[in-house]
Amino acid sequence: MDAQKFKAEQVINDIRRHRGIIEGDFAEELKANPSISSVVEELKKDLKSTVEVLARQLNSKNPHFIFEFVQNADDNQYALGVEPSLTFTLTHRRLRIDCNEVGFNEENVRAICRAGRSTKTGTGYIGEKGIGFKSVFKVANVVRVSSGPYAFAFYRSKELGMITPVLEPFPQDQIRTGYTQFLLELESDGKQHEISKALSDLQISTPMFLKKLKCLAIDFESGSRKTISCQNAKDGKVILTAKEEHPSGVVSEDSTTYVVVKSLLGNLPYQPEREGITKSEVILAFPLDHNDSPMEKSQETHAFLPIKDYGFRFLIQGDFLLTASREDMLDCEWNDRLQKGIARTFLDAVIALHSIPSLRYTWMRYIAYNLPNSLLSPLETRITTLIQESPTLLSWTESLQQPKNLRYLGREYCDSTGAPIVGEMASYLSPNYNWERDGVSLRRVGVRAVSPSDFVKELFSVAQRSFGAWTDHHSSWHENVAETLLQIPWGSLQPLIAKLPLIPLRDQSWISYDKGQFNVFLDEEDNLKVPGGLDIQLVNSIAMASTARVKLFEKLGLKHCNANQIWKNITQLHKSSPSGIANKRHAMEYLVYLFRIHASSSTVPHEQMWLVDSEGVPARAHSLCMALPGDSIHGVVVTEDPSCIRYIHPEYITIVGEQNQAAWKDWLVHKIGVADRPRLVEHGEVSPAFLSITVRYESSVWLNFLKCGGFYVEQVVSPTIYDTIASMPVTCLDGTIESLKETILPNQNLLLASKSLRVESMPFLKVDKPEDPRWATCLNQFFVVTRLDIAFYSKILRYFNHQGIDDKNRVEEIYKAVNCLANPFTARTEFHLHPLIYLPWSEGPRWVTSSACVWRAPPGYREKVILMDQWLEHEEFFRSVLSIKNVDLDMVIADLRKYLKPQQQNERGYMKDLLLMLPRFTKSTLYGDKIKGLSDLPIFPIRNAGSRIIQNSKGRYFIADREDLQKCFDGRIPQLDLSIPDIHKLQQGQIFSLLKMDYRYLSKVVHEESRPLGRDEVNKALTSTLVQRASALLRCGEFYKPDRKPSPLTVKMFKQMLNPVVYTAAKIRIRRTIRKLDRVMDKDVVVEIDGDICLQTSPDSTELTIFVNGRLPHDHPILAVKLPREIAKFLGTNKDNMFRVVIGSGAKYIDDVLRVEGIPELTAAPWYDDFLVDLEKTEPAIFHRHFEIKSGCPIPLGVCRIVTDDDELAEKLSSVTVSKTGQTSGASSNVTSGFDEVDEAVQDLPPSGHQYSRKPTGRPPGTASASQPRSATADAPEVSSDQMLRNIKAASESFRKMQESVKSGEFATKPVANLSSPSEGPTAEAFRRVAPTLEELNVGILGEQYAFEILKKAAPGFNDSHWTSTLKKYATNLPEYRKLKLYSGYETSDFVFKDADGHLTKYLADSGHKQARRWLSDPPTYLIEVKATASNRSTPFSLSNYQTELAQNLKQATHPLPKIPTTVYAIFRVFDMNKKPGHFIYLDPGRMVEEGSLRSTPVDGTTMWPAAGVY
């Protein structure tokens, strides 16, 4: 072993010992001393961790270690005469690096084995940290090194393997003698692929700024070779070449030339990494493409080796301080000073680049903008600022100027030679720059393009500085200016352009458009003759020869000088004062010129034309007249008053030749406005000439002048003129004097029409030959009646009004005639302006306008006249022709607002009537919205403790919707001051709901509690009755659901209802409370009153305890009203209808009634059996008591008879009792068997759809008929429901025949004649009351079915919902009526029908009921009771007490114009049911009884029959 190799091995072993790798005897000693051994191990661990972290962070990219080898190769020492080289050889999983340096010495080996130390200090070295080599361990696990006598390896996996060498020979097959070699054994194929790609992508600029190494070679595993070399050219440029040799022998070579500029920077700041260094060189290299133009591609920034691409388009080399990874520069003062030096170096480079012809006008392409943010970003701004402030760009004169002082001049601002039209050339950018290509870059450095505004301002400056120079320019220069001005947009520049002296005139002067726009014109025609005295100048012919200049003049607004322009100039002159035509000759020449160019009236406004009159005084043409020889009217006027007409100068007539005289005069008259006759109008008023004639002559004369066209009339005459003439006095045929407009032309048609209407003194105008058609044409203008039209009939009607003529027949004839006219609009206008509507029955004014009328109105409406009452037969005329409307919601609201005014406060009664009209309009959604708008109007009358006020819907008051509550709280709280029926009307019309007032109902806010005071004895009769009906009452409760198992609370209620006990109490006290309610009441209101019934239960009791006031007898009628109501409340419902039926009906009929009503039985519920089993176990007493009662005492008949919602009415009946024999005591001596006919007095029943109270029928359903009388003492036979239905089915065949007869139209309603002939009346036998037979029952059912068919045919809106009889449910058993919807309310009459569409009312009117004709304006609600018999039509029929009272309450008044009723009672009498049925309708039977057409004898009620001859 030679000495060098031995020494090399000693160096390696020494390094290992210093790394703590103890081998041999020292290892044994170290093991013997654990304390020292542990310290050594800890130091090794810390060192290993530090090295690994540093190596990982050194380069973020694995292949970056390649640049570490390139850097080291450039820093190495080379023997003299040796060209430094570096070769990378990549084979499978191996990378060998060979460098022909002089080789390692001991210091180099120790440095490569350290971390953080380097042998490279001072200038001339790229590396500085001594740790870059460690980055190889990111791709290799083993690195072998061979250099001179040294051969060792690094194993990353071994202890401190990255800095601890291992003596190991270099592989023999890889050794290259004389080279320092590194052999990297790569981790994986992936690492090899990364390295291969990095070597392939190695930039051509890599060796650009190396100091020694100028050539790199790369050998790939594929056998190809890549060589990158750097060569300095003779002209100072640098050429970089990349050459690739492929195994196939193909060689490719690419080279790039750079212009290199260097600069040495001094006075650099202190930096520890650059100890003692104050100077550094920066280099910029500008790449050229194959055309020697700038290569516009981003280049890398170097710190001798590439760092990264910052986006600059030139290479930058500087001795930057870098991060440990060499991938970016540090943010420090050293690097910032280098940046500033680079910016100054770029400015120096610009000067150098100007010397290269291909770069002189393109060098700015090296400047890139909008670079990504980095530490080098400020360099962009620094370079731009230096360029802006330095002379770096060439001007038009090729001198260097600062960019901010240069402007780019577009081609449009240059003349045909390319020279600037205006401006100093030194201020413009050289035209050799490519503005389209480099304009963005040039703008960034401060060059501004010349704008249209700049050009125009420059022109204006030239014109102001030297006007002589402006005018001395050659015409071609002016043409260039014109062409440029035509190309640029004007916009806001137009006023400035208009001030430029662009227009040369024929007198050699120049003028701007703003000074010559009114009198300078283009010269289109040579020798154009212009009348004298006109201010017109023409553009000179040289300028007119240039197309561009003419177009410019036109764009400025100059017009071509032609005949049209001359006459416009003339008319403009005539608009001014007459001084403009003071020269009479010029004035005539102007007029003749206009005549010759055929100027029309549309172009010659004659009211502005000045002429000269006969005295030589200027005058407007429309005030002058032309004297024509032989004119009779002229003669009359001139003779009588010569001063009233002004004539034109005579020379006007002779100024044109004889051959043009006729055309000239016609033109003066029709085009200029000179009159050829006396004028009708002058200066907007009737002319003095016309007034002179009307004063001196009779009206027939001057009217004849008007008819014959004797006066000159303008084409458009003001309506005021016609009014003035129409108001002039004229003579009529009868010698009277009237205004012209009040007269009538006495032609034959008008005279005959006046005669036929028996009108004598009409103002017929006195004229000659009134049949001449010219009279109509003339007089129509002055509102004279000339034909049979609305104006004629209007005069007749006004005449009737004025004369007080009271003749409906003649007025009716006129209305019929007006109805036949073709123009209803004129009629509407006339009837609106004049009181032409005659009111034959009016107690007030007899004549009114149409605006004071309505056709139909609700009862009580009085704001306007209701025409339907007086002109029913002329509905089409008033509704269609005059467009008179029915009262609508808008009218009612307007009236409500009217009566809110202070002066109308005494009309509160009428305000209430208006308020009650509102429900009629709530069906429409639109009307509903309008009603909501009334919420703020004080339209609701309120009473409280005697005071009465008006409030809106938001006031502090309540609405008493029940009579008992209204009386209870009257005077204690503020209430709506309306009756209960009126409140119900507003409820049904949803007025309270729409106005959100329903929370005020007392029924909602009153909390009621009752308690008995003292206990007497058990009321066995009532207790037995309730026990018998307990199951039926439970079935009526709303909580009962047969398909749902009841809750424990419901079971408890079941048990209590099955165990009722009725007691009598000394007194029952009811406590009614209104709680404090926001917006209405500030405190609670409590009222205590005596009551009649009280229900009590307790949670632990199974008994329903009922207390009845002891002062009431057990059969008192009030019990029939209140007991069902209280039981209904107990069972959780407010609908007590069916409870009344159950309590008031015979026990045997209850199941049939409930079945018909569709109420299921308790036994239908699947849980009911279990309930009974449980009841028997838990409450055996209740069970046996309920199911063992076989008979009991029902509620007495007197109670059963009274079914009403009116508690007060029930109180009134307290004096009526029924004995066991059925005889009554009190006011009535006899009552019918069954229900007594009692209900609240009917004043104004609500409309159809209201749930009427049950009409007491005096019978269980199906057991009696109101069609025949019967004994008061005889009880009804016990007839089973099944038997009854079988008998009804037996009658179905006969009913089918009857139904077919009805549908075929064989039956028609026969009116009841109001005859007064006497009648003996029925015999006493006829009054005998007997129990109804089954035959009579069938007749009653069939009679209602017959009436239903007749009414359905008469009124299309009539349907089964209006059939409210209790017999209806049995009619459903017939096949034809099985789909009828059962009526669930209580009977008021057999049929209740609100005739909203008026069909039934019209049917009655057409059938002979005259009073029904008046009702068509507001059809009423009909209550129809059917009375049927199998006998003849004279057979008496019976009315119950209830029916008799209803007929009396709804009896109509006999006033000549009675108020239209809201409800009408009628008897539908059907007879001969066993033969061919017939019928009569007795309308208003109460009135018929008074008049005697119906006879009556009260026997147990009222029995009626028609008087003799009345059917």
PDB file of C-alpha atoms in Angstrom, residues 751-864:
ATOM      1  CA  LEU A 751    -143.503  69.245 -37.770  1.00  0.00           C
ATOM      2  CA  LEU A 752    -145.340  65.920 -38.070  1.00  0.00           C
ATOM      3  CA  ALA A 753    -143.499  64.431 -35.068  1.00  0.00           C
ATOM      4  CA  SER A 754    -144.359  67.464 -32.969  1.00  0.00           C
ATOM      5  CA  LYS A 755    -147.968  67.213 -34.007  1.00  0.00           C
ATOM      6  CA  SER A 756    -148.172  63.474 -33.235  1.00  0.00           C
ATOM      7  CA  LEU A 757    -146.905  64.158 -29.725  1.00  0.00           C
ATOM      8  CA  ARG A 758    -149.496  66.900 -29.355  1.00  0.00           C
ATOM      9  CA  VAL A 759    -146.874  69.552 -28.707  1.00  0.00           C
ATOM     10  CA  GLU A 760    -148.049  72.980 -29.828  1.00  0.00           C
ATOM     11  CA  SER A 761    -145.627  75.800 -28.978  1.00  0.00           C
ATOM     12  CA  MET A 762    -142.233  74.574 -30.147  1.00  0.00           C
ATOM     13  CA  PRO A 763    -139.525  77.087 -31.288  1.00  0.00           C
ATOM     14  CA  PHE A 764    -139.510  76.355 -35.021  1.00  0.00           C
ATOM     15  CA  LEU A 765    -137.031  78.630 -36.819  1.00  0.00           C
ATOM     16  CA  LYS A 766    -138.323  81.074 -39.421  1.00  0.00           C
ATOM     17  CA  VAL A 767    -136.413  80.364 -42.657  1.00  0.00           C
ATOM     18  CA  ASP A 768    -137.187  80.122 -46.366  1.00  0.00           C
ATOM     19  CA  LYS A 769    -137.458  76.685 -47.972  1.00  0.00           C
ATOM     20  CA  PRO A 770    -136.711  74.628 -44.867  1.00  0.00           C
ATOM     21  CA  GLU A 771    -136.566  71.434 -46.952  1.00  0.00           C
ATOM     22  CA  ASP A 772    -133.334  72.672 -48.612  1.00  0.00           C
ATOM     23  CA  PRO A 773    -130.665  70.134 -47.481  1.00  0.00           C
ATOM     24  CA  ARG A 774    -128.154  72.959 -47.073  1.00  0.00           C
ATOM     25  CA  TRP A 775    -130.082  74.150 -44.040  1.00  0.00           C
ATOM     26  CA  ALA A 776    -129.260  70.985 -42.122  1.00  0.00           C
ATOM     27  CA  THR A 777    -125.568  71.255 -43.002  1.00  0.00           C
ATOM     28  CA  CYS A 778    -125.443  74.896 -41.960  1.00  0.00           C
ATOM     29  CA  LEU A 779    -127.607  74.838 -38.842  1.00  0.00           C
ATOM     30  CA  ASN A 780    -126.133  71.673 -37.344  1.00  0.00           C
ATOM     31  CA  GLN A 781    -123.032  73.705 -36.543  1.00  0.00           C
ATOM     32  CA  PHE A 782    -125.117  75.943 -34.305  1.00  0.00           C
ATOM     33  CA  PHE A 783    -126.905  73.140 -32.429  1.00  0.00           C
ATOM     34  CA  VAL A 784    -130.233  73.657 -34.208  1.00  0.00           C
ATOM     35  CA  VAL A 785    -132.406  70.522 -34.302  1.00  0.00           C
ATOM     36  CA  THR A 786    -132.654  69.490 -37.954  1.00  0.00           C
ATOM     37  CA  ARG A 787    -133.798  65.853 -37.795  1.00  0.00           C
ATOM     38  CA  LEU A 788    -135.556  63.312 -35.622  1.00  0.00           C
ATOM     39  CA  ASP A 789    -132.739  62.581 -33.188  1.00  0.00           C
ATOM     40  CA  ILE A 790    -132.092  62.668 -29.481  1.00  0.00           C
ATOM     41  CA  ALA A 791    -131.780  66.442 -29.544  1.00  0.00           C
ATOM     42  CA  PHE A 792    -135.344  66.756 -30.857  1.00  0.00           C
ATOM     43  CA  TYR A 793    -136.800  64.414 -28.278  1.00  0.00           C
ATOM     44  CA  SER A 794    -134.733  66.086 -25.582  1.00  0.00           C
ATOM     45  CA  LYS A 795    -136.334  69.425 -26.445  1.00  0.00           C
ATOM     46  CA  ILE A 796    -139.777  67.817 -26.304  1.00  0.00           C
ATOM     47  CA  LEU A 797    -139.072  66.299 -22.874  1.00  0.00           C
ATOM     48  CA  ARG A 798    -137.657  69.571 -21.572  1.00  0.00           C
ATOM     49  CA  TYR A 799    -140.736  71.282 -22.928  1.00  0.00           C
ATOM     50  CA  PHE A 800    -142.922  68.829 -20.974  1.00  0.00           C
ATOM     51  CA  ASN A 801    -140.918  69.543 -17.843  1.00  0.00           C
ATOM     52  CA  HIS A 802    -141.077  73.292 -18.295  1.00  0.00           C
ATOM     53  CA  GLN A 803    -144.794  73.298 -19.043  1.00  0.00           C
ATOM     54  CA  GLY A 804    -145.592  70.865 -16.208  1.00  0.00           C
ATOM     55  CA  ILE A 805    -147.192  68.353 -18.591  1.00  0.00           C
ATOM     56  CA  ASP A 806    -148.021  65.159 -16.663  1.00  0.00           C
ATOM     57  CA  ASP A 807    -148.686  62.594 -19.368  1.00  0.00           C
ATOM     58  CA  LYS A 808    -146.958  59.238 -18.964  1.00  0.00           C
ATOM     59  CA  ASN A 809    -148.249  57.902 -22.281  1.00  0.00           C
ATOM     60  CA  ARG A 810    -146.639  60.663 -24.325  1.00  0.00           C
ATOM     61  CA  VAL A 811    -143.385  60.347 -22.395  1.00  0.00           C
ATOM     62  CA  GLU A 812    -143.478  56.588 -22.985  1.00  0.00           C
ATOM     63  CA  GLU A 813    -143.819  57.181 -26.751  1.00  0.00           C
ATOM     64  CA  ILE A 814    -140.737  59.393 -26.672  1.00  0.00           C
ATOM     65  CA  TYR A 815    -138.743  56.803 -24.704  1.00  0.00           C
ATOM     66  CA  LYS A 816    -139.678  54.164 -27.266  1.00  0.00           C
ATOM     67  CA  ALA A 817    -138.539  56.451 -30.066  1.00  0.00           C
ATOM     68  CA  VAL A 818    -135.222  57.203 -28.320  1.00  0.00           C
ATOM     69  CA  ASN A 819    -134.738  53.477 -27.747  1.00  0.00           C
ATOM     70  CA  CYS A 820    -134.836  52.971 -31.539  1.00  0.00           C
ATOM     71  CA  LEU A 821    -132.092  55.513 -32.224  1.00  0.00           C
ATOM     72  CA  ALA A 822    -128.747  54.170 -33.379  1.00  0.00           C
ATOM     73  CA  ASN A 823    -126.470  56.141 -31.051  1.00  0.00           C
ATOM     74  CA  PRO A 824    -127.040  55.313 -27.365  1.00  0.00           C
ATOM     75  CA  PHE A 825    -124.015  57.375 -26.296  1.00  0.00           C
ATOM     76  CA  THR A 826    -125.712  60.609 -27.364  1.00  0.00           C
ATOM     77  CA  ALA A 827    -128.846  59.616 -25.481  1.00  0.00           C
ATOM     78  CA  ARG A 828    -126.848  58.880 -22.344  1.00  0.00           C
ATOM     79  CA  THR A 829    -125.156  62.263 -22.548  1.00  0.00           C
ATOM     80  CA  GLU A 830    -128.428  64.119 -23.046  1.00  0.00           C
ATOM     81  CA  PHE A 831    -130.211  62.339 -20.204  1.00  0.00           C
ATOM     82  CA  HIS A 832    -127.191  62.921 -17.972  1.00  0.00           C
ATOM     83  CA  LEU A 833    -127.103  66.660 -18.640  1.00  0.00           C
ATOM     84  CA  HIS A 834    -130.841  67.372 -18.560  1.00  0.00           C
ATOM     85  CA  PRO A 835    -133.685  66.182 -16.324  1.00  0.00           C
ATOM     86  CA  LEU A 836    -135.432  64.063 -18.943  1.00  0.00           C
ATOM     87  CA  ILE A 837    -136.581  61.117 -16.831  1.00  0.00           C
ATOM     88  CA  TYR A 838    -140.236  61.439 -15.858  1.00  0.00           C
ATOM     89  CA  LEU A 839    -141.426  60.009 -12.518  1.00  0.00           C
ATOM     90  CA  PRO A 840    -145.183  59.465 -12.748  1.00  0.00           C
ATOM     91  CA  TRP A 841    -145.602  58.296  -9.119  1.00  0.00           C
ATOM     92  CA  SER A 842    -143.042  60.508  -7.453  1.00  0.00           C
ATOM     93  CA  GLU A 843    -144.037  62.553  -4.429  1.00  0.00           C
ATOM     94  CA  GLY A 844    -141.009  64.798  -4.962  1.00  0.00           C
ATOM     95  CA  PRO A 845    -139.467  66.109  -8.214  1.00  0.00           C
ATOM     96  CA  ARG A 846    -141.201  64.741 -11.276  1.00  0.00           C
ATOM     97  CA  TRP A 847    -138.223  65.123 -13.648  1.00  0.00           C
ATOM     98  CA  VAL A 848    -134.645  64.021 -12.880  1.00  0.00           C
ATOM     99  CA  THR A 849    -131.368  63.341 -14.683  1.00  0.00           C
ATOM    100  CA  SER A 850    -130.067  59.808 -15.225  1.00  0.00           C
ATOM    101  CA  SER A 851    -127.323  60.395 -12.662  1.00  0.00           C
ATOM    102  CA  ALA A 852    -130.031  60.703 -10.001  1.00  0.00           C
ATOM    103  CA  CYS A 853    -131.477  57.261 -10.769  1.00  0.00           C
ATOM    104  CA  VAL A 854    -130.804  53.598 -10.257  1.00  0.00           C
ATOM    105  CA  TRP A 855    -132.721  50.739 -11.765  1.00  0.00           C
ATOM    106  CA  ARG A 856    -133.000  48.413  -8.804  1.00  0.00           C
ATOM    107  CA  ALA A 857    -132.077  48.923  -5.167  1.00  0.00           C
ATOM    108  CA  PRO A 858    -132.388  47.121  -1.859  1.00  0.00           C
ATOM    109  CA  PRO A 859    -135.428  47.958   0.248  1.00  0.00           C
ATOM    110  CA  GLY A 860    -134.976  51.186   2.163  1.00  0.00           C
ATOM    111  CA  TYR A 861    -132.530  52.733  -0.297  1.00  0.00           C
ATOM    112  CA  ARG A 862    -133.452  56.374  -0.844  1.00  0.00           C
ATOM    113  CA  GLU A 863    -130.422  58.219  -2.185  1.00  0.00           C
ATOM    114  CA  LYS A 864    -131.551  57.895  -5.784  1.00  0.00           C
TER     115      LYS A 864
END
